Amino acid sequence: MSESNTFDLLIIGAGPGGYVAAIRAAQLGLKTALVEKDQNLGGTCLNVGCIPSKALLHSSEVFYNLQKHGAEHGIQAKGLSVDLSTLMKKKAGVVNQLRQGVLQLVKKHGVQVFNGHGRLAGDGKVEIASGKSSITVAPKHILLATGSNVIELPFLPFDGKQIISSDDAIALDKVPKSLIVVGGGAIGLELGSVWSRLGTKVTVVESLPKIASTFDDDVSRQAQLIFKKQGLDFSLSTKITGSKKLKTKVVLAAETKKGSVNLEAEKVLVAVGRTPFTDGLGLETVGIELDERSRIPVNEQFQTVAKGVYAIGDVIPGPMLAHKAEEEAVACVETIAGQSGHVNYAVIPNVIYTDPELASVGIGEITAKEQGKEIKIGKFNFAANGRALAADAITGFSKVIACIKTDRILGVQIVGRNASELIGEAVAHMEYGGSAEDLARTVHAHPTLSETLKEAALAVDGNAIHSA
Ligand code: FAD
């Protein structure tokens, strides 16, 4: 590496936060460098997160639907089996194609990519180490986008074989006979669904009394009911307290409402969340202290306490989501370039990509009530929607929560097929400050699942057309 590098902006970490920031910065005319310690760009999301998990969800769904529902369509699909190595190759192909795409994009924009470990080295300086060589650069601005890592439980240390993380669970070489998933959030439910569809006996253990705990009770109840029909088991209000590894299984000690129990399975997937990643980042050299949840504190412009040092994405407070990181990337870089970047945190959608999918934006019924808001609610069942009936997607509902006084939409929650796509319309209406009536009077193509959202908006004032 040479020392002749002068940059307007140097970004550490090339996940959806970092690489998006690099592209936007280049578009705005900033001379930009991107430092990534891993071999590939794309971060958690592309390499071990959003993308591989969705590829596995799709493949396993094709198998599951043919096996369970083929006959209903006159498709004779007896003796179906899965070749796991082909299925994994398909996933790898998707990931590789996107890796190449991201690399080409940043290069096309003239971003200089350093493959190495970035570390703050005192005021305004960054040391980039690769193998035995290292250089120190002094960019005008530094952006930290180092993301997050899986949380390990002290009594369930990862060994990559019997006690595994999501990184391992997207790359198993054999379908396990049984799997305990510790954590009933997005990652646990998605990967639990994948392996359950492929033939594993999956039990989801959750310390809270419900799964998908950020969603309203009716949404998570409905989802759990359907997952149960699909073969997943649930042990709610259950706290794991210890583990014992035997040759062919792991035995977990757990406390339930009814007392102590032992749970056992061939493998245990620990999916209890992620923690910001700042190892070896040299934060102490510029006086940055982490908050109580190990996050880098920033102000509204994403500035840290160190002059010229900014941070975005999973490493700062807020939901750990790829699209949140991307929005922050754009807003932060635009601010650095003298524009007025902004992220509307009130309308960040949240999705669980199971079947049915769960999607929400804004506040739910529970939060609205906790905040003392006077609300009115409209709900519409997929069972009363023509397209849902034609597409075997009759379970679930759309739900619109609006302010009684202003009719403004405060939140939307959907449990049903394609909720991840349907929620986009709710986000757009909320972004523009739309009311339930605005949504209700928007023309929707027929027959589409999106009509469930229109009908839910109509139902806010008791005017749904297709419900009794
Ligand atoms: P990351 O993507 O974590 O990227 C950080 C990058 O920084 C990494 O490449 C890392 O190697 C690099 N780095 C760290 N330190 C250094 C250093 N010192 N020097 C050089 N490089 C460094 N989110 C969604 O929105 N939708 C989903 O469907 C979804 N599914 C997920 C499924 C799974 C299984 C997992 C694990 C996560 C999922 N997420 C999903 C979360 C999403 O992946 C993260 O929110 C997102 O990747 C955060 O982006 P980021 O840029 O902040 O950090």
Coordinates of C-alpha atoms and ligand atoms in Angstrom, one line a residue:
M1 CA 0.0 0.0 0.0
S2 CA 1.3 3.5 -0.7
E3 CA 1.1 6.6 1.5
S4 CA -0.1 8.9 -1.2
N5 CA -3.8 8.6 -0.5
T6 CA -5.7 11.7 0.4
F7 CA -9.4 11.3 0.7
D8 CA -12.4 13.5 1.5
L9 CA -14.1 10.5 3.1
L10 CA -12.8 7.1 4.4
I11 CA -15.4 4.5 5.4
I12 CA -14.6 1.6 7.6
G13 CA -16.9 -1.4 6.9
A14 CA -18.5 -2.3 3.6
G15 CA -21.9 -3.6 4.6
P16 CA -25.1 -2.0 3.4
G17 CA -24.2 1.1 5.5
G18 CA -20.7 1.4 4.3
Y19 CA -20.9 0.6 0.6
V20 CA -24.0 2.7 0.1
A21 CA -22.3 5.6 1.8
A22 CA -19.3 5.1 -0.6
I23 CA -21.5 5.2 -3.7
R24 CA -23.5 8.3 -2.5
A25 CA -20.3 10.1 -1.5
A26 CA -18.8 9.4 -5.0
Q27 CA -22.0 10.7 -6.6
L28 CA -21.6 13.9 -4.6
G29 CA -18.0 14.3 -5.8
L30 CA -16.2 13.3 -2.7
K31 CA -12.9 11.4 -3.1
T32 CA -13.8 8.2 -1.2
A33 CA -12.1 5.1 0.2
L34 CA -13.8 2.0 1.5
V35 CA -12.0 -0.3 4.0
E36 CA -13.2 -3.9 4.4
K37 CA -11.5 -6.5 6.5
D38 CA -13.4 -9.4 4.9
Q39 CA -12.6 -10.8 1.5
N40 CA -16.0 -9.7 0.1
L41 CA -18.0 -6.5 0.2
G42 CA -21.6 -6.5 1.4
G43 CA -21.2 -7.1 5.1
T44 CA -23.5 -9.2 7.2
C45 CA -26.5 -8.5 5.1
L46 CA -25.1 -9.9 1.8
N47 CA -22.7 -12.6 3.1
V48 CA -24.4 -14.1 6.1
G49 CA -27.7 -12.3 6.7
C50 CA -30.6 -10.9 4.6
I51 CA -29.7 -12.4 1.3
P52 CA -28.5 -16.0 2.1
S53 CA -31.4 -16.4 4.5
K54 CA -34.0 -15.3 1.8
A55 CA -32.4 -17.6 -0.7
L56 CA -32.8 -20.5 1.7
L57 CA -36.4 -19.5 2.6
H58 CA -37.3 -19.5 -1.1
S59 CA -35.7 -22.9 -1.9
S60 CA -37.2 -24.5 1.2
E61 CA -40.6 -23.0 0.5
V62 CA -40.6 -24.5 -3.1
F63 CA -39.9 -27.9 -1.6
Y64 CA -42.4 -27.6 1.2
N65 CA -45.3 -26.3 -1.0
L66 CA -44.8 -29.0 -3.6
Q67 CA -44.6 -31.7 -0.9
K68 CA -47.6 -30.5 1.2
H69 CA -49.8 -28.8 -1.4
G70 CA -48.8 -30.2 -4.8
A71 CA -51.6 -32.7 -4.8
E72 CA -54.3 -30.0 -4.3
H73 CA -53.2 -28.6 -7.6
G74 CA -53.2 -31.9 -9.4
I75 CA -49.4 -32.0 -9.2
Q76 CA -48.2 -35.5 -8.3
A77 CA -45.1 -35.0 -6.3
K78 CA -44.5 -38.3 -4.6
G79 CA -41.0 -39.3 -3.4
L80 CA -39.7 -35.7 -3.4
S81 CA -36.3 -35.2 -1.8
V82 CA -33.8 -32.4 -1.2
D83 CA -30.2 -32.4 -2.4
L84 CA -28.9 -30.0 0.2
S85 CA -25.6 -29.4 -1.5
T86 CA -27.4 -28.2 -4.7
L87 CA -29.7 -26.1 -2.5
M88 CA -26.7 -24.5 -0.8
K89 CA -25.0 -23.9 -4.2
K90 CA -28.1 -22.1 -5.4
K91 CA -27.8 -19.8 -2.3
A92 CA -24.1 -19.3 -2.9
G93 CA -24.8 -18.4 -6.5
V94 CA -27.2 -15.6 -5.4
V95 CA -24.7 -14.3 -2.9
N96 CA -21.8 -14.4 -5.3
Q97 CA -23.7 -12.6 -8.0
L98 CA -24.6 -9.8 -5.6
R99 CA -21.0 -9.6 -4.3
Q100 CA -19.8 -9.0 -7.8
G101 CA -22.5 -6.5 -8.4
V102 CA -21.5 -4.4 -5.3
L103 CA -17.8 -4.6 -6.2
Q104 CA -18.5 -3.4 -9.7
L105 CA -20.8 -0.6 -8.5
V106 CA -18.2 0.9 -6.0
K107 CA -15.4 0.6 -8.6
K108 CA -17.5 2.2 -11.3
H109 CA -18.1 5.1 -9.0
G110 CA -14.3 5.5 -8.5
V111 CA -14.3 4.4 -4.9
Q112 CA -10.9 3.1 -3.8
V113 CA -11.3 -0.2 -2.0
F114 CA -8.8 -1.3 0.6
N115 CA -8.9 -4.9 1.7
G116 CA -7.7 -4.6 5.3
H117 CA -8.5 -3.9 8.9
G118 CA -9.3 -0.2 9.6
R119 CA -8.4 1.3 13.0
L120 CA -8.6 4.8 14.2
A121 CA -5.1 6.0 15.1
G122 CA -5.6 9.3 16.9
D123 CA -6.9 12.6 15.7
G124 CA -8.1 12.3 12.0
K125 CA -6.0 9.3 11.2
V126 CA -6.8 5.7 10.2
E127 CA -4.4 2.8 10.0
I128 CA -5.2 0.2 7.4
A129 CA -3.5 -3.1 8.1
S130 CA -3.4 -6.0 5.6
G131 CA -1.3 -9.0 6.4
K132 CA 2.1 -7.7 7.5
S133 CA 1.8 -4.3 5.8
S134 CA 0.0 -1.2 6.9
I135 CA -0.5 2.4 5.9
T136 CA -1.8 5.4 7.8
V137 CA -4.1 7.8 6.0
A138 CA -5.6 11.2 7.1
P139 CA -8.9 11.6 5.4
K140 CA -11.0 14.8 5.9
H141 CA -13.9 12.7 7.2
I142 CA -14.1 9.2 8.7
L143 CA -17.3 7.1 8.7
L144 CA -17.6 4.1 11.0
A145 CA -19.9 1.4 9.5
T146 CA -18.5 -1.7 11.3
G147 CA -21.9 -3.3 11.9
S148 CA -22.7 -6.0 14.4
N149 CA -21.9 -9.5 15.5
V150 CA -24.0 -12.4 16.9
I151 CA -24.7 -12.4 20.6
E152 CA -23.3 -15.4 22.4
L153 CA -24.9 -16.6 25.6
P154 CA -22.3 -17.4 28.4
F155 CA -24.0 -20.8 29.1
L156 CA -24.4 -21.7 25.4
P157 CA -21.0 -20.9 23.8
F158 CA -20.9 -21.4 20.1
D159 CA -18.9 -24.4 18.8
G160 CA -20.1 -24.2 15.2
K161 CA -21.3 -27.8 15.3
Q162 CA -23.8 -28.5 18.0
I163 CA -24.4 -25.0 19.4
I164 CA -24.6 -22.7 16.3
S165 CA -25.1 -19.1 15.3
S166 CA -27.0 -17.8 12.3
D167 CA -23.7 -17.8 10.4
D168 CA -23.5 -21.6 10.8
A169 CA -27.3 -22.2 10.4
I170 CA -27.2 -20.8 6.8
A171 CA -24.5 -23.3 5.8
L172 CA -25.3 -26.7 7.4
D173 CA -24.2 -29.7 5.2
K174 CA -26.8 -32.0 6.6
V175 CA -30.5 -31.6 7.6
P176 CA -30.4 -32.0 11.4
K177 CA -33.0 -34.4 12.9
S178 CA -33.9 -31.8 15.5
L179 CA -33.1 -28.2 16.3
I180 CA -33.8 -26.0 19.2
V181 CA -34.0 -22.3 18.2
V182 CA -33.3 -20.1 21.2
G183 CA -35.0 -16.8 20.3
G184 CA -38.4 -16.2 18.6
G185 CA -37.4 -13.1 16.7
A186 CA -36.9 -12.6 13.0
I187 CA -33.7 -14.6 12.6
G188 CA -34.9 -17.5 14.7
L189 CA -38.2 -17.8 13.0
E190 CA -36.8 -17.5 9.5
L191 CA -34.0 -20.0 10.0
G192 CA -36.3 -22.2 12.1
S193 CA -38.8 -22.2 9.2
V194 CA -36.1 -23.1 6.7
W195 CA -34.9 -26.2 8.5
S196 CA -38.4 -27.2 9.6
R197 CA -39.5 -27.2 5.9
L198 CA -36.5 -29.3 5.0
G199 CA -37.5 -32.0 7.6
T200 CA -36.0 -30.9 10.9
K201 CA -38.1 -31.1 14.1
V202 CA -37.8 -27.5 15.2
T203 CA -38.7 -26.1 18.6
V204 CA -38.5 -22.4 19.2
V205 CA -37.7 -21.4 22.7
E206 CA -38.6 -17.8 23.7
S207 CA -38.2 -16.1 27.1
L208 CA -41.1 -13.8 26.5
P209 CA -44.7 -14.9 26.4
K210 CA -45.0 -14.4 22.6
I211 CA -42.9 -14.8 19.5
A212 CA -42.2 -11.8 17.1
S213 CA -42.4 -9.6 20.2
T214 CA -42.2 -6.3 18.4
F215 CA -45.5 -7.0 16.7
D216 CA -49.0 -6.6 18.2
D217 CA -50.4 -9.7 20.1
D218 CA -53.0 -10.6 17.5
V219 CA -50.3 -10.6 14.7
S220 CA -47.9 -12.8 16.6
R221 CA -50.7 -15.1 17.8
Q222 CA -51.9 -15.6 14.3
A223 CA -48.4 -16.2 13.0
Q224 CA -47.6 -18.7 15.8
L225 CA -50.9 -20.6 15.0
I226 CA -49.9 -21.0 11.4
F227 CA -46.2 -21.9 12.1
K228 CA -47.5 -24.6 14.5
K229 CA -49.6 -26.1 11.7
Q230 CA -46.5 -26.1 9.6
G231 CA -44.8 -28.3 12.2
L232 CA -42.9 -25.9 14.4
D233 CA -43.1 -26.3 18.2
F234 CA -43.0 -23.4 20.6
S235 CA -41.9 -23.2 24.3
L236 CA -42.8 -19.6 25.4
S237 CA -42.0 -17.9 28.7
T238 CA -39.1 -20.3 28.8
K239 CA -35.6 -19.2 30.0
I240 CA -32.6 -21.4 29.2
T241 CA -30.3 -21.6 32.2
G242 CA -27.7 -24.1 31.2
S243 CA -26.5 -26.6 28.6
K244 CA -24.8 -30.0 28.4
K245 CA -23.3 -31.3 25.3
L246 CA -23.5 -35.1 24.7
K247 CA -22.1 -37.0 21.7
T248 CA -25.2 -36.8 19.6
K249 CA -27.3 -34.1 21.2
V250 CA -27.4 -31.0 23.4
V251 CA -29.5 -31.0 26.6
L252 CA -30.7 -27.6 27.7
A253 CA -31.9 -26.8 31.3
A254 CA -34.8 -24.4 31.2
E255 CA -37.1 -22.6 33.6
T256 CA -40.8 -22.5 32.5
K257 CA -43.9 -21.2 34.2
K258 CA -44.5 -24.8 35.3
G259 CA -41.0 -25.3 36.7
S260 CA -37.7 -26.7 35.5
V261 CA -37.5 -28.8 32.4
N262 CA -34.9 -30.3 30.1
L263 CA -35.1 -29.8 26.4
E264 CA -32.9 -31.7 23.9
A265 CA -32.0 -31.6 20.3
E266 CA -29.2 -32.5 17.9
K267 CA -28.4 -28.9 17.4
V268 CA -29.1 -25.6 19.1
L269 CA -29.3 -22.3 17.2
V270 CA -28.8 -19.3 19.4
A271 CA -30.6 -16.4 17.8
V272 CA -31.0 -13.9 20.6
G273 CA -29.9 -10.8 18.7
R274 CA -26.8 -9.0 17.6
T275 CA -24.4 -6.6 19.3
P276 CA -22.5 -3.7 17.8
F277 CA -19.0 -4.6 16.5
T278 CA -16.2 -2.3 17.4
D279 CA -13.3 -4.7 18.2
G280 CA -9.9 -3.3 17.3
L281 CA -11.4 -0.1 16.0
G282 CA -9.3 2.2 18.1
L283 CA -12.2 4.2 19.4
E284 CA -10.2 5.0 22.5
T285 CA -7.6 6.9 20.4
V286 CA -10.2 9.6 19.6
G287 CA -12.1 9.6 22.9
I288 CA -15.2 7.7 21.7
E289 CA -17.0 5.8 24.6
L290 CA -19.6 3.2 23.9
D291 CA -23.1 3.5 25.5
E292 CA -24.6 0.9 27.9
R293 CA -25.5 -1.3 24.9
S294 CA -22.0 -1.1 23.3
R295 CA -23.2 1.2 20.6
I296 CA -21.4 4.3 19.3
P297 CA -23.3 7.4 20.4
V298 CA -24.0 9.9 17.6
N299 CA -26.0 13.2 17.2
E300 CA -28.7 13.8 14.6
Q301 CA -26.0 14.3 11.9
F302 CA -24.4 11.0 12.8
Q303 CA -21.4 12.8 14.3
T304 CA -19.5 11.1 17.2
V305 CA -17.8 13.1 19.9
A306 CA -14.6 13.0 17.8
K307 CA -14.3 15.8 15.3
G308 CA -14.8 14.6 11.7
V309 CA -15.7 11.0 12.8
Y310 CA -19.2 9.8 12.0
A311 CA -21.0 6.4 12.5
I312 CA -24.1 4.7 11.0
G313 CA -25.9 1.3 10.8
D314 CA -25.9 -1.5 13.3
V315 CA -23.0 0.1 15.3
I316 CA -25.2 3.0 16.4
P317 CA -28.6 3.0 18.2
G318 CA -31.8 2.1 16.4
P319 CA -33.2 -1.1 14.8
M320 CA -30.5 -3.4 13.3
L321 CA -31.8 -3.4 9.8
A322 CA -30.1 -3.2 6.4
H323 CA -32.5 -0.5 5.0
K324 CA -32.0 1.6 8.2
A325 CA -28.2 1.4 7.6
E326 CA -28.6 2.4 4.0
E327 CA -30.8 5.4 4.8
E328 CA -28.4 6.6 7.4
A329 CA -25.5 6.2 4.9
V330 CA -27.2 8.5 2.4
A331 CA -28.3 11.1 5.0
C332 CA -24.9 11.1 6.7
V333 CA -22.9 11.5 3.5
E334 CA -25.3 14.2 2.2
T335 CA -24.7 16.1 5.5
I336 CA -20.9 15.8 5.1
A337 CA -21.3 17.1 1.5
G338 CA -23.1 20.2 2.8
Q339 CA -26.6 19.1 2.1
S340 CA -29.4 18.4 4.6
G341 CA -29.6 14.6 5.0
H342 CA -32.5 13.2 7.0
V343 CA -33.9 9.8 8.1
N344 CA -37.5 9.5 9.1
Y345 CA -37.2 7.0 11.9
A346 CA -41.0 6.9 12.4
V347 CA -41.5 5.0 9.2
I348 CA -38.9 2.3 9.1
P349 CA -40.6 -1.0 8.1
N350 CA -39.9 -4.2 10.0
V351 CA -40.4 -7.6 8.3
I352 CA -40.1 -11.2 9.2
Y353 CA -39.8 -13.3 6.0
T354 CA -41.6 -16.5 7.0
D355 CA -44.8 -17.8 5.4
P356 CA -46.9 -16.0 6.2
E357 CA -44.7 -12.9 6.4
L358 CA -45.1 -10.4 9.2
A359 CA -44.6 -6.7 8.4
S360 CA -45.1 -3.5 10.3
V361 CA -44.4 0.2 10.2
G362 CA -45.1 3.0 12.7
I363 CA -46.6 2.2 16.0
G364 CA -48.7 -0.8 16.9
E365 CA -51.9 -1.0 18.9
I366 CA -50.0 -1.8 22.1
T367 CA -47.6 1.1 21.8
A368 CA -50.3 3.5 20.8
K369 CA -52.2 2.6 24.0
E370 CA -49.1 2.8 26.1
Q371 CA -48.5 6.3 24.7
G372 CA -52.1 7.3 25.6
K373 CA -53.1 7.9 22.0
E374 CA -56.8 7.7 21.1
I375 CA -56.9 5.3 18.2
K376 CA -59.2 3.6 15.8
I377 CA -58.4 0.3 14.2
G378 CA -59.4 -1.3 10.9
K379 CA -58.7 -5.0 10.2
F380 CA -59.3 -7.1 7.1
N381 CA -58.8 -10.8 6.8
F382 CA -57.0 -12.3 3.8
A383 CA -59.7 -15.0 3.8
A384 CA -62.1 -12.4 2.3
N385 CA -59.8 -11.4 -0.5
G386 CA -60.2 -13.0 -3.9
R387 CA -56.6 -13.1 -4.8
A388 CA -55.6 -14.6 -1.5
L389 CA -58.2 -17.4 -2.1
A390 CA -56.9 -18.0 -5.6
A391 CA -53.3 -18.1 -4.3
D392 CA -53.7 -20.3 -1.2
A393 CA -53.0 -17.3 1.0
I394 CA -56.1 -17.1 3.1
T395 CA -54.5 -16.9 6.5
G396 CA -53.6 -13.5 8.0
F397 CA -54.9 -10.0 8.0
S398 CA -54.0 -6.3 7.4
K399 CA -54.5 -3.9 10.2
V400 CA -54.5 -0.1 10.1
I401 CA -54.1 2.0 13.3
A402 CA -55.2 5.6 12.9
C403 CA -55.6 8.6 15.1
I404 CA -59.3 9.2 16.2
K405 CA -59.1 13.0 15.9
T406 CA -57.0 13.4 12.7
D407 CA -57.5 10.1 10.9
R408 CA -53.7 10.1 10.3
I409 CA -52.2 6.6 10.0
L410 CA -50.1 5.9 13.0
G411 CA -49.1 2.4 12.1
V412 CA -49.8 -0.7 9.9
Q413 CA -49.3 -4.3 10.7
I414 CA -49.7 -7.2 8.3
V415 CA -49.5 -10.9 8.7
G416 CA -50.0 -12.7 5.5
R417 CA -48.5 -13.6 2.1
N418 CA -46.3 -10.9 0.6
A419 CA -46.6 -8.7 3.7
S420 CA -43.0 -7.5 3.0
E421 CA -44.1 -6.0 -0.3
L422 CA -47.5 -4.8 0.9
I423 CA -46.0 -2.8 3.7
G424 CA -44.3 -0.5 1.2
E425 CA -47.6 1.2 0.4
A426 CA -48.3 1.9 4.0
V427 CA -44.8 3.3 4.4
A428 CA -45.4 5.7 1.5
H429 CA -48.7 6.9 2.8
M430 CA -47.2 7.5 6.3
E431 CA -44.1 9.3 4.7
Y432 CA -46.5 11.8 3.2
G433 CA -48.6 12.1 6.4
G434 CA -51.5 10.2 4.9
S435 CA -54.8 9.4 6.6
A436 CA -56.7 6.2 6.7
E437 CA -59.2 7.8 4.2
D438 CA -56.3 8.6 1.8
L439 CA -55.3 4.9 1.8
A440 CA -59.0 3.8 1.6
R441 CA -59.7 6.0 -1.4
T442 CA -56.5 5.0 -3.3
V443 CA -57.4 2.8 -6.2
H444 CA -55.9 -0.7 -5.9
A445 CA -55.7 -3.2 -8.7
H446 CA -58.1 -6.1 -8.5
P447 CA -57.6 -8.9 -7.6
T448 CA -54.5 -8.2 -5.5
L449 CA -53.5 -8.9 -1.9
S450 CA -53.0 -5.1 -1.6
E451 CA -56.8 -4.8 -1.5
T452 CA -56.6 -6.2 2.1
L453 CA -54.8 -3.0 3.1
K454 CA -57.4 -0.8 1.3
E455 CA -60.2 -2.7 3.0
A456 CA -58.5 -2.4 6.4
A457 CA -58.2 1.4 5.9
L458 CA -61.9 1.4 5.0
A459 CA -62.6 -0.7 8.1
V460 CA -61.1 2.0 10.3
D461 CA -64.4 3.9 9.9
G462 CA -66.5 0.7 9.6
N463 CA -66.8 1.0 5.8
A464 CA -65.1 -2.2 4.6
I465 CA -66.9 -3.4 1.5
H466 CA -66.1 -7.1 1.5
S467 CA -66.7 -8.0 5.2
A468 CA -69.9 -8.5 6.9
Ligands
FAD1 P1 -22.7 -5.0 8.5 O1 -23.5 -5.4 7.4 O2 -22.5 -5.8 9.7 O3 -21.3 -4.6 7.8 C1 -20.2 -4.2 8.6 C2 -18.9 -4.5 7.8 O4 -17.8 -3.9 8.5 C3 -18.6 -6.0 7.7 O5 -18.3 -6.4 6.4 C4 -17.3 -6.1 8.6 O6 -16.4 -7.1 8.1 C5 -16.7 -4.8 8.4 N1 -15.8 -4.4 9.5 C6 -16.0 -4.3 10.8 N2 -15.0 -3.8 11.5 C7 -14.0 -3.5 10.5 C8 -12.7 -3.0 10.6 N3 -12.2 -2.6 11.8 N4 -12.1 -2.8 9.5 C9 -12.6 -3.1 8.3 N5 -13.8 -3.7 8.1 C10 -14.5 -3.8 9.3 N6 -31.8 -6.9 7.9 C11 -32.8 -6.5 7.1 O7 -33.1 -5.3 7.0 N7 -33.6 -7.5 6.5 C12 -33.3 -8.8 6.6 O8 -34.0 -9.6 6.0 C13 -32.3 -9.2 7.5 N8 -32.0 -10.5 7.6 C14 -31.0 -10.9 8.4 C15 -30.7 -12.2 8.6 C16 -29.7 -12.7 9.3 C17 -29.4 -14.1 9.5 C18 -28.8 -11.7 9.9 C19 -27.6 -12.1 10.7 C20 -29.0 -10.3 9.8 C21 -30.1 -9.9 9.0 N9 -30.4 -8.6 8.9 C22 -31.5 -8.2 8.1 C23 -29.7 -7.5 9.6 C24 -28.7 -6.8 8.6 O9 -27.8 -7.8 8.0 C25 -27.9 -5.7 9.3 O10 -28.8 -4.8 9.9 C26 -27.0 -5.0 8.3 O11 -26.1 -5.8 7.6 C27 -26.3 -3.8 9.0 O12 -25.5 -3.2 8.1 P2 -24.1 -2.4 8.5 O13 -23.6 -1.9 7.2 O14 -24.4 -1.5 9.6 O15 -23.2 -3.6 9.1

